[in-house]
JSON list of C-alpha atoms and ligand atoms in Angstrom, two decimals:
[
{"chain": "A", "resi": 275, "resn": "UNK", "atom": "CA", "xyz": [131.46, -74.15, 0.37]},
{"chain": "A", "resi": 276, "resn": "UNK", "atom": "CA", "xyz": [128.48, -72.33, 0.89]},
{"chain": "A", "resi": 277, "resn": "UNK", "atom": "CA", "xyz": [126.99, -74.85, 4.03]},
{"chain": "A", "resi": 278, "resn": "UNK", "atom": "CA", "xyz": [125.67, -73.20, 7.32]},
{"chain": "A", "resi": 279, "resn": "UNK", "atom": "CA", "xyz": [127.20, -75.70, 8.96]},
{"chain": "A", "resi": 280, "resn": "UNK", "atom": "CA", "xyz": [130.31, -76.21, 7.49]},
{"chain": "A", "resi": 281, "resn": "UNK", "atom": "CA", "xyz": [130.66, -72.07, 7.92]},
{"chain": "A", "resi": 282, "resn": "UNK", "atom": "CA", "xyz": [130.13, -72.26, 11.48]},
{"chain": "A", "resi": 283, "resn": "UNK", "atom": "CA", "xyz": [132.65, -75.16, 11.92]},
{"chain": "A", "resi": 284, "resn": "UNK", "atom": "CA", "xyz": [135.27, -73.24, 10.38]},
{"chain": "A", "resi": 285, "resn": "UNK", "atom": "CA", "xyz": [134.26, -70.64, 12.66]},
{"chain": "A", "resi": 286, "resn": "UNK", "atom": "CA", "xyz": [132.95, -68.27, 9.71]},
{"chain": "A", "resi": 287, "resn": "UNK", "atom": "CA", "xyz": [129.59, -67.73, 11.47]},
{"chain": "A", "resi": 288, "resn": "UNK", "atom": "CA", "xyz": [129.49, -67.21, 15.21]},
{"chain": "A", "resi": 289, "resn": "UNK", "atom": "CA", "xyz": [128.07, -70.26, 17.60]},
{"chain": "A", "resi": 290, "resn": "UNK", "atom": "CA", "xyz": [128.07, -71.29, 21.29]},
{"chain": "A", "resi": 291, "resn": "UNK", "atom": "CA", "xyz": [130.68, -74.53, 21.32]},
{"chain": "A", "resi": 292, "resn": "UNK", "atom": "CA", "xyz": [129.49, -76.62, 23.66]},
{"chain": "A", "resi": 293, "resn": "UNK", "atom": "CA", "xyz": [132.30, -79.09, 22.99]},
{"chain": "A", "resi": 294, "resn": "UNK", "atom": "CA", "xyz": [134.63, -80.14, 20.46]},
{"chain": "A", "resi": 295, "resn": "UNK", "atom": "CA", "xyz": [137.49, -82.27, 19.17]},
{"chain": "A", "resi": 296, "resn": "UNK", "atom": "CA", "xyz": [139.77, -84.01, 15.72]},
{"chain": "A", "resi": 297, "resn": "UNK", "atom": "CA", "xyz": [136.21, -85.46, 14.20]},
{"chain": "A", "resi": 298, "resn": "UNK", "atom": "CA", "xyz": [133.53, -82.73, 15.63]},
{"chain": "A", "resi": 299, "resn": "UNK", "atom": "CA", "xyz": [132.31, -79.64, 16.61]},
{"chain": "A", "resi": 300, "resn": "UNK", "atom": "CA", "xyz": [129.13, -79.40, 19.16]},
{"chain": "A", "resi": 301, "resn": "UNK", "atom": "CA", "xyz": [127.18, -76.18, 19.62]},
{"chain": "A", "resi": 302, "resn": "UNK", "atom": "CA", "xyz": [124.09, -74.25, 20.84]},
{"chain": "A", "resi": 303, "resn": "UNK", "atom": "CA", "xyz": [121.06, -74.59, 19.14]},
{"chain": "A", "resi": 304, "resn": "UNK", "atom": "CA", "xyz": [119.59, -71.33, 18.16]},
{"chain": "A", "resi": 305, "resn": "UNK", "atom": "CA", "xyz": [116.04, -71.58, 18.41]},
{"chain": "A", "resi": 306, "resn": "UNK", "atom": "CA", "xyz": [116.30, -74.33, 21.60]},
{"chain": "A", "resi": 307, "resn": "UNK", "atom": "CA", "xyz": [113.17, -76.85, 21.79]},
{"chain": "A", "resi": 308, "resn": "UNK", "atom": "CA", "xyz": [114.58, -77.97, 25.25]},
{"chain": "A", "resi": 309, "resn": "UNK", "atom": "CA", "xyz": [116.72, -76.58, 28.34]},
{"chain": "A", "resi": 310, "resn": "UNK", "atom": "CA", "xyz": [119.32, -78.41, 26.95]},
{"chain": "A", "resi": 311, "resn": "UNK", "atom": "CA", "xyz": [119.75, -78.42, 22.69]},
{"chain": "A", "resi": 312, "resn": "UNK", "atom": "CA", "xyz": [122.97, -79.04, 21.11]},
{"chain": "A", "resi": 313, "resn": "UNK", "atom": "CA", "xyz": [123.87, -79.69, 17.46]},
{"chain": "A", "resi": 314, "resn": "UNK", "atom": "CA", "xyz": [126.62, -82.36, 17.14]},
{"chain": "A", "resi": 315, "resn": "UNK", "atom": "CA", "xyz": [128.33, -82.15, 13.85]},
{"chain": "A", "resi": 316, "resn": "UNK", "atom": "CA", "xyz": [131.19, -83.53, 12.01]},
{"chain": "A", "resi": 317, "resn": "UNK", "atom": "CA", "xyz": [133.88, -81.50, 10.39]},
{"chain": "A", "resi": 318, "resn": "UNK", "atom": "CA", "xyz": [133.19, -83.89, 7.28]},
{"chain": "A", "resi": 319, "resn": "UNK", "atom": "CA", "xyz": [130.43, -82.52, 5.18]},
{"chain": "A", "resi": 320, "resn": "UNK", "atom": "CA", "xyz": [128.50, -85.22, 4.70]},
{"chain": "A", "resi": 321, "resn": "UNK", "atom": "CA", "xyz": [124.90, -84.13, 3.71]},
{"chain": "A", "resi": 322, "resn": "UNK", "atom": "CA", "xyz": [122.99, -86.35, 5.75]},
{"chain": "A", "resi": 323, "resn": "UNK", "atom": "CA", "xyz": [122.49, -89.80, 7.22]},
{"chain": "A", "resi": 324, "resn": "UNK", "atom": "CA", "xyz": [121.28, -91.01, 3.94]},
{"chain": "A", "resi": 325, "resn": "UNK", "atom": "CA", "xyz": [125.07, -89.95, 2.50]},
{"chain": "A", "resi": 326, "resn": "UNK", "atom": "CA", "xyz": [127.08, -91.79, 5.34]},
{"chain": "A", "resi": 327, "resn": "UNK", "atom": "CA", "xyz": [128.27, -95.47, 4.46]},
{"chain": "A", "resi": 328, "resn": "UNK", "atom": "CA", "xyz": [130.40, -97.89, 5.70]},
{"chain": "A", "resi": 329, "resn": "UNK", "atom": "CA", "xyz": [133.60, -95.69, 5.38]},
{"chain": "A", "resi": 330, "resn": "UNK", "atom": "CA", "xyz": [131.97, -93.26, 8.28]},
{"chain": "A", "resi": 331, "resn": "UNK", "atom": "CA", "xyz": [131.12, -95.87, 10.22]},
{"chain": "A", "resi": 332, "resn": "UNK", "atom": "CA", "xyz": [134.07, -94.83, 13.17]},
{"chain": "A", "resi": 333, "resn": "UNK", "atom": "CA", "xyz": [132.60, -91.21, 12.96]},
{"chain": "A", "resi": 334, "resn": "UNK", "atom": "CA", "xyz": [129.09, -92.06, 13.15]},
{"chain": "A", "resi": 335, "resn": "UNK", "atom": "CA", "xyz": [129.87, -93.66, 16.50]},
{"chain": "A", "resi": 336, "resn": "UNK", "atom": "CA", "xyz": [132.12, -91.25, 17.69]},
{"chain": "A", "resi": 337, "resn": "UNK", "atom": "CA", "xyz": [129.23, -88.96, 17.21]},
{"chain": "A", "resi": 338, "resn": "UNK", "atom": "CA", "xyz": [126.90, -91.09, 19.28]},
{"chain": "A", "resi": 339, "resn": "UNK", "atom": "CA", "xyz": [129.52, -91.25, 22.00]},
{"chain": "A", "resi": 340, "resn": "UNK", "atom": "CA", "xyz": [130.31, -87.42, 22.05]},
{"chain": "A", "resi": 341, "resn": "UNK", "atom": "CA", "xyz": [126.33, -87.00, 22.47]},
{"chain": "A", "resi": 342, "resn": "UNK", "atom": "CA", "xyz": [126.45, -88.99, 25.78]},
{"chain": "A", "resi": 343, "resn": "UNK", "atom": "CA", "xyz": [129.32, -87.15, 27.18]},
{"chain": "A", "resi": 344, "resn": "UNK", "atom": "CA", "xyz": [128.25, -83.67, 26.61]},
{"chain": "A", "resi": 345, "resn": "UNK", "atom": "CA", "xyz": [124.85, -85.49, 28.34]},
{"chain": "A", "resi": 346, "resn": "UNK", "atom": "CA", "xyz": [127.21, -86.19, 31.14]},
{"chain": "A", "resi": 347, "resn": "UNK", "atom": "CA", "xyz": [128.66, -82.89, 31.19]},
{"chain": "A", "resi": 348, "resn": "UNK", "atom": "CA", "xyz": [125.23, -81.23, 31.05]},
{"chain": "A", "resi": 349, "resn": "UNK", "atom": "CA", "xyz": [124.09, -83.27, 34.08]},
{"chain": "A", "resi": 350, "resn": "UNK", "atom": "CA", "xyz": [121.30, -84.87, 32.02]},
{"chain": "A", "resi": 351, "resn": "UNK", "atom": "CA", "xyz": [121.16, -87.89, 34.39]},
{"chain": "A", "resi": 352, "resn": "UNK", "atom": "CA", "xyz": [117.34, -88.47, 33.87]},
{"chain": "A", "resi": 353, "resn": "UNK", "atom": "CA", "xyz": [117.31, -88.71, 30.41]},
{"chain": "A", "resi": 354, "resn": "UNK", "atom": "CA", "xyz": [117.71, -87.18, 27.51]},
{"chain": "A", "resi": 355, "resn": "UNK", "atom": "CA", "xyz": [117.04, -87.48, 23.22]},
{"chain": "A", "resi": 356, "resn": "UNK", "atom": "CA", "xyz": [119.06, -87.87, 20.21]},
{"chain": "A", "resi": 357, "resn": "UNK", "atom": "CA", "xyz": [117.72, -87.02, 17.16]},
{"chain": "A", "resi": 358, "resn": "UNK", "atom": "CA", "xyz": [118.73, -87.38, 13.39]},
{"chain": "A", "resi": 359, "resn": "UNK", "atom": "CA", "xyz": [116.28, -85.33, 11.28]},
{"chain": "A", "resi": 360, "resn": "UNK", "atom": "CA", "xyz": [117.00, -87.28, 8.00]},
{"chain": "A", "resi": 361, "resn": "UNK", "atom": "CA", "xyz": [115.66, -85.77, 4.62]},
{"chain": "A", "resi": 362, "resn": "UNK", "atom": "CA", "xyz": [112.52, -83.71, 3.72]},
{"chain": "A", "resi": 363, "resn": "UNK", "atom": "CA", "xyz": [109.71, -86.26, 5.24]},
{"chain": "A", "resi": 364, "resn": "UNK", "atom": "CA", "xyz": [112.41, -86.60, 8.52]},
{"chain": "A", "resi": 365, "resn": "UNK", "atom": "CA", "xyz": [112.23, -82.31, 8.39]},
{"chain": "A", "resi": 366, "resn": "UNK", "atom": "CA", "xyz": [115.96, -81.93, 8.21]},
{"chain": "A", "resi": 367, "resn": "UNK", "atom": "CA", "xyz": [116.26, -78.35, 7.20]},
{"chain": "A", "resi": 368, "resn": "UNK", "atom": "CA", "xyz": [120.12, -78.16, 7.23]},
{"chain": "A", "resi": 369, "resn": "UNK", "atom": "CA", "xyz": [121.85, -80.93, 4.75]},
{"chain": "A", "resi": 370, "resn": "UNK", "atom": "CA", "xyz": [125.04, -81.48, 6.83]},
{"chain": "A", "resi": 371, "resn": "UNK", "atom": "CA", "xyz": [124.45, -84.34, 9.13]},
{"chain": "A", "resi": 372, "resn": "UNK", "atom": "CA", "xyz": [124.46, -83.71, 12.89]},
{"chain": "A", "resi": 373, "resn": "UNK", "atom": "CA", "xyz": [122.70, -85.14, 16.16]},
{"chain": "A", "resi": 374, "resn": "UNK", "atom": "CA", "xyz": [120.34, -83.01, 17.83]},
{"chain": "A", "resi": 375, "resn": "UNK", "atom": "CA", "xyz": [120.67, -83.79, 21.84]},
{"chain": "A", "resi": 376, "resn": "UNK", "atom": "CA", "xyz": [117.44, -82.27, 23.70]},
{"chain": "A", "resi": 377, "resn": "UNK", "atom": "CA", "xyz": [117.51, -82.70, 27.66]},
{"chain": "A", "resi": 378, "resn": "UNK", "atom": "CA", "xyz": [116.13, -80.85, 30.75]},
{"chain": "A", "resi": 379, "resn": "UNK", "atom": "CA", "xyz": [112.82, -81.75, 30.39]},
{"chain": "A", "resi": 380, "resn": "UNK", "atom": "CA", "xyz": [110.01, -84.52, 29.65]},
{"chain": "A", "resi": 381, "resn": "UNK", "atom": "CA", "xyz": [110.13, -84.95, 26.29]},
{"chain": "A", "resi": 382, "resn": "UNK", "atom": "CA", "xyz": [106.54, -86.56, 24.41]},
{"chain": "A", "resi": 383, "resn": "UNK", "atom": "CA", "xyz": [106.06, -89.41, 22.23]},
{"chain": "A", "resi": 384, "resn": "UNK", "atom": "CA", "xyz": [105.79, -89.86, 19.65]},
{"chain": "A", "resi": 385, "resn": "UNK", "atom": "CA", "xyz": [107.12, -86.60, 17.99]},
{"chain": "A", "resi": 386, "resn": "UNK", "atom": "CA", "xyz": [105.36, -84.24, 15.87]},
{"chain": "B", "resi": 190, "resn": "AMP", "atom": "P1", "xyz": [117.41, -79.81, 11.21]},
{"chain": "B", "resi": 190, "resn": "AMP", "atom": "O1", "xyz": [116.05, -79.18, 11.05]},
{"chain": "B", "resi": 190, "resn": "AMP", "atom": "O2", "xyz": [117.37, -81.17, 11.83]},
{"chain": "B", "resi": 190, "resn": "AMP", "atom": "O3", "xyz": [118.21, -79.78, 9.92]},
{"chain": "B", "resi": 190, "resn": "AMP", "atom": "O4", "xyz": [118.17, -78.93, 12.28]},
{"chain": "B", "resi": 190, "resn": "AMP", "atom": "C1", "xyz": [118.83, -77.75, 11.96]},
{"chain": "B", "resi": 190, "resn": "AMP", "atom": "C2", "xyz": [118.97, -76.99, 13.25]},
{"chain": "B", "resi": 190, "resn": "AMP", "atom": "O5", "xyz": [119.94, -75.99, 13.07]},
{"chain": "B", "resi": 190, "resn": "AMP", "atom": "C3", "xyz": [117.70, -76.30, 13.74]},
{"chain": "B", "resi": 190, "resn": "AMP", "atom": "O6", "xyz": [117.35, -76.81, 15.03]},
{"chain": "B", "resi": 190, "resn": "AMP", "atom": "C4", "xyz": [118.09, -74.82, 13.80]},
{"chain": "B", "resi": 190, "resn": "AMP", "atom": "O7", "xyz": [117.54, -74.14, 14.89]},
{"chain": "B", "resi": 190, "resn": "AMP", "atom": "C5", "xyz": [119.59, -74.91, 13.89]},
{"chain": "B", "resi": 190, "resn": "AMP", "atom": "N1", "xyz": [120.32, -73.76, 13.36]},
{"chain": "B", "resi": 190, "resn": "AMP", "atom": "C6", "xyz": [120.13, -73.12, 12.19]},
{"chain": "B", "resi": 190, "resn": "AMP", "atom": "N2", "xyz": [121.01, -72.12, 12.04]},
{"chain": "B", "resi": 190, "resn": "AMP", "atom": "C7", "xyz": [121.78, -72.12, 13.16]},
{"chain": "B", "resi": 190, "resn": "AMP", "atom": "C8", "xyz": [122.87, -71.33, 13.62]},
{"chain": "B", "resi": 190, "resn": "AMP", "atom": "N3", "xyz": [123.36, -70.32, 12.89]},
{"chain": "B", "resi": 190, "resn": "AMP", "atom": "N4", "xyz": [123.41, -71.61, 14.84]},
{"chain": "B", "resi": 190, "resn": "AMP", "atom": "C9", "xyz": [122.93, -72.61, 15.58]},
{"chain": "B", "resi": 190, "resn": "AMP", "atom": "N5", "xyz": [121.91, -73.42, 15.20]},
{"chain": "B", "resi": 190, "resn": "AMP", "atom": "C10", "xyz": [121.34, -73.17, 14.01]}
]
């Protein structure tokens, strides 16, 4: 299997876990656009958002849920965003689906 992210949740390639359980693994961004940037990603390699159906449809909330908790954890009490960069137009440059969660400061909109 020759995905990035699929490497580093085998623990092939090194990464900062920020949390993790059965479904997912949650780590550092490495080139942070906020205080606070953490990839949420499911063991399942599913490519992207676009690939998910009805059978993920447990996961893709247990994703959503995980991102709130690690917002918790991270004290992100004022606010924070979740982000699915979905495809070429939606600038996903990694095709295994995963939430980006950006906190610790005010975030514009709309985005770039
Ligand atoms: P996207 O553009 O939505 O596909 O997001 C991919 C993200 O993965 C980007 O924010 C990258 O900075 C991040 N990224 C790429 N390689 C690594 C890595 N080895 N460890 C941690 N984050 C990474």
């Amino acid at each position: 299997m020759s995905c990035l992210f699929c490497k580093i949740v085998e623990g092939k390639i090194p990464s900062t876990a920020v949390y993790q359980d059965e479904f997912l693994y949650a780590f550092a961004d490495v080139n942070p656009q906020a205080p606070v940037h953490v990839l949420i990603v499911p063991r399942e390699h599913i490519a992207s958002l676009s690939d998910a159906n009805e059978k993920n449809r447990e996961l893709l909330g247990h994703l959503l849920l995980a991102a709130a908790k690690i917002a918790r954890d991270k004290d992100l009490a004022k606010g924070y965003r979740i982000v699915v960069n979905t495809g070429e137009d939606g600038g996903q440059s990694v095709e295994h689906l995963h939430l980006h969660l950006l906190g610790g400061r005010q975030l514009s909109w709309p985005p770039g």
